[in-house]
PDB file of C-alpha atoms in Angstrom:
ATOM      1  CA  UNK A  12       0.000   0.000   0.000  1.00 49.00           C
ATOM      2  CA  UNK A  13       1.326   4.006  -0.515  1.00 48.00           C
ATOM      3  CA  UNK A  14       1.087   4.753   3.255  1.00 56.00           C
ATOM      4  CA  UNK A  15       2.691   3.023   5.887  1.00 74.00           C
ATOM      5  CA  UNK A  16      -0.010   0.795   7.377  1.00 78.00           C
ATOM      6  CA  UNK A  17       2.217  -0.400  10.369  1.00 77.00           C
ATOM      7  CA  UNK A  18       0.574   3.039  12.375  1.00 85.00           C
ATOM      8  CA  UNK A  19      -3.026   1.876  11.145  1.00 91.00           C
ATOM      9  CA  UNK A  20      -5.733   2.275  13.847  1.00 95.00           C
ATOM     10  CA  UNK A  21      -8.167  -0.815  13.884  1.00 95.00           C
ATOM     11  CA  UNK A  22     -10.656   0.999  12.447  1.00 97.00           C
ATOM     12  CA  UNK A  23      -8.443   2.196   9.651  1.00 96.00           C
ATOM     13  CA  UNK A  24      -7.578  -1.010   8.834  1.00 96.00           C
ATOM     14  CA  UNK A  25     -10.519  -2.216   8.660  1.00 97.00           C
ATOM     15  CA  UNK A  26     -11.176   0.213   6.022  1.00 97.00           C
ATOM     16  CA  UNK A  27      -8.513  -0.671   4.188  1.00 95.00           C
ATOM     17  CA  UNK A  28      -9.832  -4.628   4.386  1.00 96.00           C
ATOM     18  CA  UNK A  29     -13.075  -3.189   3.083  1.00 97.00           C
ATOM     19  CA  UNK A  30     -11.815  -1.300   0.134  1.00 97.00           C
ATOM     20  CA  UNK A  31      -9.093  -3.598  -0.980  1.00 97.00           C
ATOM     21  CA  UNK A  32     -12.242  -6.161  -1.110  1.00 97.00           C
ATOM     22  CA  UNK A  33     -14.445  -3.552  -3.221  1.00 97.00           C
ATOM     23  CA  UNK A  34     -11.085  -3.148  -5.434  1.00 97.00           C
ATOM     24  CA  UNK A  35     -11.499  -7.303  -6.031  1.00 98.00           C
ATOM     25  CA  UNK A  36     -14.726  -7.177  -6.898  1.00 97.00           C
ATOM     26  CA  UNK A  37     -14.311  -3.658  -9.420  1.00 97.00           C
ATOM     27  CA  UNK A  38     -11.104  -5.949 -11.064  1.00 97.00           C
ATOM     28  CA  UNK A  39     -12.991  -9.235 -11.000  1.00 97.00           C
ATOM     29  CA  UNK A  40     -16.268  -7.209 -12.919  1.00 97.00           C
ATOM     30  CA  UNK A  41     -13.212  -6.499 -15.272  1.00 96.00           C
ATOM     31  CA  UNK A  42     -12.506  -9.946 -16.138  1.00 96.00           C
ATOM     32  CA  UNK A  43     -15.860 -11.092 -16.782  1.00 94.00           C
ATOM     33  CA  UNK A  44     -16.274  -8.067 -19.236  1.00 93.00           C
ATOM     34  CA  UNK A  45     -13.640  -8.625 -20.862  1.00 93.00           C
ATOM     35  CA  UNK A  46     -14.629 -12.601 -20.974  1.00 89.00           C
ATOM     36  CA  UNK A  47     -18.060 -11.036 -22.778  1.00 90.00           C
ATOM     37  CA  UNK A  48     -16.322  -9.014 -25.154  1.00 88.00           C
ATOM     38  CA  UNK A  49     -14.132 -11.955 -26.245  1.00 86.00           C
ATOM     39  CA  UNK A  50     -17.067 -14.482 -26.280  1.00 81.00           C
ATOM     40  CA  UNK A  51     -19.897 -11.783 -27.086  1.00 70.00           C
ATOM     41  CA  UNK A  52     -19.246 -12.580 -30.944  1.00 66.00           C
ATOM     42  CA  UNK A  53     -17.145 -15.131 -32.370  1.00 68.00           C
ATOM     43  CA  UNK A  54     -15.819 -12.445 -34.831  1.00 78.00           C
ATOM     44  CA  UNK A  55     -13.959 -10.439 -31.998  1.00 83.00           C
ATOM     45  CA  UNK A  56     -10.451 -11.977 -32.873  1.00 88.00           C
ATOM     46  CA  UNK A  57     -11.777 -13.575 -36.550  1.00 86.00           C
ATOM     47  CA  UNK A  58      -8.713 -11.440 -37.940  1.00 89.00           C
ATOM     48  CA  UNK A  59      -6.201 -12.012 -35.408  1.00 90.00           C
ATOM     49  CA  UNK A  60      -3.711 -14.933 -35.116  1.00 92.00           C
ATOM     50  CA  UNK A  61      -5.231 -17.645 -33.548  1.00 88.00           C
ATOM     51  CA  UNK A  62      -3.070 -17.758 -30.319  1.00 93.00           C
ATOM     52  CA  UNK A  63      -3.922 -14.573 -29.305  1.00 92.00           C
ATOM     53  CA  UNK A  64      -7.806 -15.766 -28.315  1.00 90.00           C
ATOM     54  CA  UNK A  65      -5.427 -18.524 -26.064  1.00 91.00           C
ATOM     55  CA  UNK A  66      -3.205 -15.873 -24.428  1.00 95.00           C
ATOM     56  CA  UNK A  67      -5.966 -14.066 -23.684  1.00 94.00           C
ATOM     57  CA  UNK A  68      -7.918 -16.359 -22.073  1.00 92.00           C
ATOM     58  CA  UNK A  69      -4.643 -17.911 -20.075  1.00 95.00           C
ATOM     59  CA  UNK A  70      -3.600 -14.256 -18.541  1.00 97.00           C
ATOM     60  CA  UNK A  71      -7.826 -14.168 -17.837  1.00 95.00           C
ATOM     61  CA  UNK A  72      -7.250 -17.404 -15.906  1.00 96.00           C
ATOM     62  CA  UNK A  73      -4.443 -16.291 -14.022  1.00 98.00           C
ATOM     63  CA  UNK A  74      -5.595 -12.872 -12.848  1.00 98.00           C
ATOM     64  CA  UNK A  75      -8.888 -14.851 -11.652  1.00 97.00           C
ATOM     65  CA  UNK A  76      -6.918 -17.251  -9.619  1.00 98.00           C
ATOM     66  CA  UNK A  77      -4.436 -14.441  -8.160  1.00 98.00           C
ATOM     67  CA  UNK A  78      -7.485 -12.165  -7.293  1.00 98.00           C
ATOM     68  CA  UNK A  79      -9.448 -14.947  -5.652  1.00 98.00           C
ATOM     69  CA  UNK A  80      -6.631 -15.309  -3.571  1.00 98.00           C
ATOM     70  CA  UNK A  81      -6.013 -11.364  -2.894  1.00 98.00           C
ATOM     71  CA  UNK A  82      -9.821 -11.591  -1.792  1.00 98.00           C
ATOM     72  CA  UNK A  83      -9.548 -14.614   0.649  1.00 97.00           C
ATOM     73  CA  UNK A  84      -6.394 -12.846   2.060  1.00 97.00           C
ATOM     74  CA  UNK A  85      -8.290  -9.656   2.712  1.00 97.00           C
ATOM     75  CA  UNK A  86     -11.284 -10.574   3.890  1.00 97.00           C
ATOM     76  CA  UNK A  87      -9.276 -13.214   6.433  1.00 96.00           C
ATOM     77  CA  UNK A  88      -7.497 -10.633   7.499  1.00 95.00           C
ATOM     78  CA  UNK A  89     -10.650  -8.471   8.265  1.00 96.00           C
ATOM     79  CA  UNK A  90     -12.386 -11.772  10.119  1.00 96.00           C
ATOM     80  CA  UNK A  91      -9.005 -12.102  12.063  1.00 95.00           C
ATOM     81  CA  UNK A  92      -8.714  -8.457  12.808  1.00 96.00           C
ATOM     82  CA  UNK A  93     -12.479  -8.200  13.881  1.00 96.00           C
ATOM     83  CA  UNK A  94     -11.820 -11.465  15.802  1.00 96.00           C
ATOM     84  CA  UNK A  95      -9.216 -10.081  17.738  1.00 96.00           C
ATOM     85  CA  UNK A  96     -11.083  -6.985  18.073  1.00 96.00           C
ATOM     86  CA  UNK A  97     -13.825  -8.235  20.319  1.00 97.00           C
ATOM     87  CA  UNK A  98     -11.909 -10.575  22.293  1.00 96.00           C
ATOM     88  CA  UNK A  99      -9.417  -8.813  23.253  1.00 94.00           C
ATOM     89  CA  UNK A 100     -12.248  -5.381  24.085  1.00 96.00           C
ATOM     90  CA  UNK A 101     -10.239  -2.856  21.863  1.00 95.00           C
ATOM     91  CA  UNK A 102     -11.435   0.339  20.341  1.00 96.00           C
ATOM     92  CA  UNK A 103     -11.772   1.532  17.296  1.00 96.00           C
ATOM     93  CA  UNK A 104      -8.858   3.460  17.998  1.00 96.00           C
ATOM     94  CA  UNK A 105      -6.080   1.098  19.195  1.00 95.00           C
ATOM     95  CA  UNK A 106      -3.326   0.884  17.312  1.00 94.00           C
ATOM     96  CA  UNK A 107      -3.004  -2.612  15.204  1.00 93.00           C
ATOM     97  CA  UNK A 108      -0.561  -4.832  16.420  1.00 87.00           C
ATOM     98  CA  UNK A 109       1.870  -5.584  13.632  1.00 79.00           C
ATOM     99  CA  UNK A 110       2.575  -9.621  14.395  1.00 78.00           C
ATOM    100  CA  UNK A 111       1.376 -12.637  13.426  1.00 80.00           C
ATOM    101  CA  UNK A 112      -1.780 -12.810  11.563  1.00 80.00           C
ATOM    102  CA  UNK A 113      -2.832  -9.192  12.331  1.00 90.00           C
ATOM    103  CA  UNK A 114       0.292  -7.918  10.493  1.00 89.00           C
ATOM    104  CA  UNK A 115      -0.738  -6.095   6.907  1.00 91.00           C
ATOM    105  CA  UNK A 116      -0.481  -9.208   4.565  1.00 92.00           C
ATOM    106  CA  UNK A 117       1.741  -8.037   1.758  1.00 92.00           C
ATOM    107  CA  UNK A 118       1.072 -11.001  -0.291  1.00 95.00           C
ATOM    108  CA  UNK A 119      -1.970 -10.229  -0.913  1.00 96.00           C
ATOM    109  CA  UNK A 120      -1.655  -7.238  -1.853  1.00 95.00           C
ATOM    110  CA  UNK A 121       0.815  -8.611  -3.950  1.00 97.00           C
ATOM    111  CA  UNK A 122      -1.580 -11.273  -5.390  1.00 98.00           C
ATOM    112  CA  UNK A 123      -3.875  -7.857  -5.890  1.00 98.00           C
ATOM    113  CA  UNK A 124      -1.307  -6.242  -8.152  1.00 98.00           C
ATOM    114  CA  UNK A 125      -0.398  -9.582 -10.300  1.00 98.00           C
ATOM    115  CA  UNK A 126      -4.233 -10.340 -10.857  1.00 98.00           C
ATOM    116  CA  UNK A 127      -4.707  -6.331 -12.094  1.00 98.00           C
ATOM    117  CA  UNK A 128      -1.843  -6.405 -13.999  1.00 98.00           C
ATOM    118  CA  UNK A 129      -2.399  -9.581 -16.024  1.00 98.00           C
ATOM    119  CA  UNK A 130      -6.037  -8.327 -16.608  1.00 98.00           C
ATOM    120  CA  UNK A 131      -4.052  -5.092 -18.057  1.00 98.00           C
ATOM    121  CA  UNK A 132      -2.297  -7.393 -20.328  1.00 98.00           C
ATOM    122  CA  UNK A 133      -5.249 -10.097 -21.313  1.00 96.00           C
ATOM    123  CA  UNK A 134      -7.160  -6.389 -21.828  1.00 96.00           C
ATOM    124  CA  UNK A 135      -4.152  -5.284 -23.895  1.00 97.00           C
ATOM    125  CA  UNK A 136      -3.817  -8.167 -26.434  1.00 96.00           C
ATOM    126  CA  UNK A 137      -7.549  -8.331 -26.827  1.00 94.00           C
ATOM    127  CA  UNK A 138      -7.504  -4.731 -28.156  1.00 94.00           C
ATOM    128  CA  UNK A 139      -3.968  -5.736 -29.901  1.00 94.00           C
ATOM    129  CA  UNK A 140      -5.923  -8.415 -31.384  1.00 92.00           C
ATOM    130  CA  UNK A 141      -9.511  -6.723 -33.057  1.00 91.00           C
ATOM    131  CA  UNK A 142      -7.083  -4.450 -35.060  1.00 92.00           C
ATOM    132  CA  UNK A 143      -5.889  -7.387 -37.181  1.00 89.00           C
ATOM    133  CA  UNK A 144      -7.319  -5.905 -40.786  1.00 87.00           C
ATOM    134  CA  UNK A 145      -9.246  -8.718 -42.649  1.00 83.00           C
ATOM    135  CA  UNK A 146      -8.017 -11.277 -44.236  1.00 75.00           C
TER     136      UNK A 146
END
């Protein structure tokens, strides 16, 4: 993340938990529309070679499985963080303790950034691929 999240308050956190799982959803609505535009006509790549339709789809594939796993990440971390919240009777305004599993979980974010990236690049060759003049 830009900001250093190791001074997060638990509700700030929280927030963050909650918007890096709206951020899943906005890039997972990406790959199904981009799934429609490739399988909306079977013209869409007619022109293009045909192992661009198969790149596409593979980079597809792998930003699905990397988000799904950027979304279990976050939304564990939000159950843990809640968890600990109530059992241990803190405020909203505690600061986060940094260890274990209530520590920020860089791989997931991680995971977020590979999953939006390779939907960059499946989005990419699509549009590479419906400029292919006729044959």
């Amino acid at each position: 993340m830009g900001a250093d999240v190791g001074d997060d308050s638990i509700a700030l956190r929280l927030l963050r938990y909650e918007r890096s799982q709206k951020l899943c959803n906005y890039i997972g609505g990406g790959i199904g529309g981009l799934l429609v535009v490739v399988g909306l006509s079977g013209s869409t790549l007619a022109n293009a070679p045909w192992w661009m339709a198969s790149v596409i789809i593979t980079l597809v594939v792998f930003a699905a499985v990397f988000l799904g796993r950027a979304y279990i990440g976050f939304l564990s971390s939000h159950y843990e963080l809640v968890r600990y919240q109530k059992a241990q009777k803190r405020a909203d305004t505690d600061q986060v303790p940094d260890t274990g599993e209530l520590g920020y979980p860089s791989a997931t974010f991680m995971f977020f950034k590979i999953s939006t990236v390779l939907l960059f690049l499946a989005g990419l060759v699509l549009l590479v691929g419906i400029w292919f003049p006729p044959r």
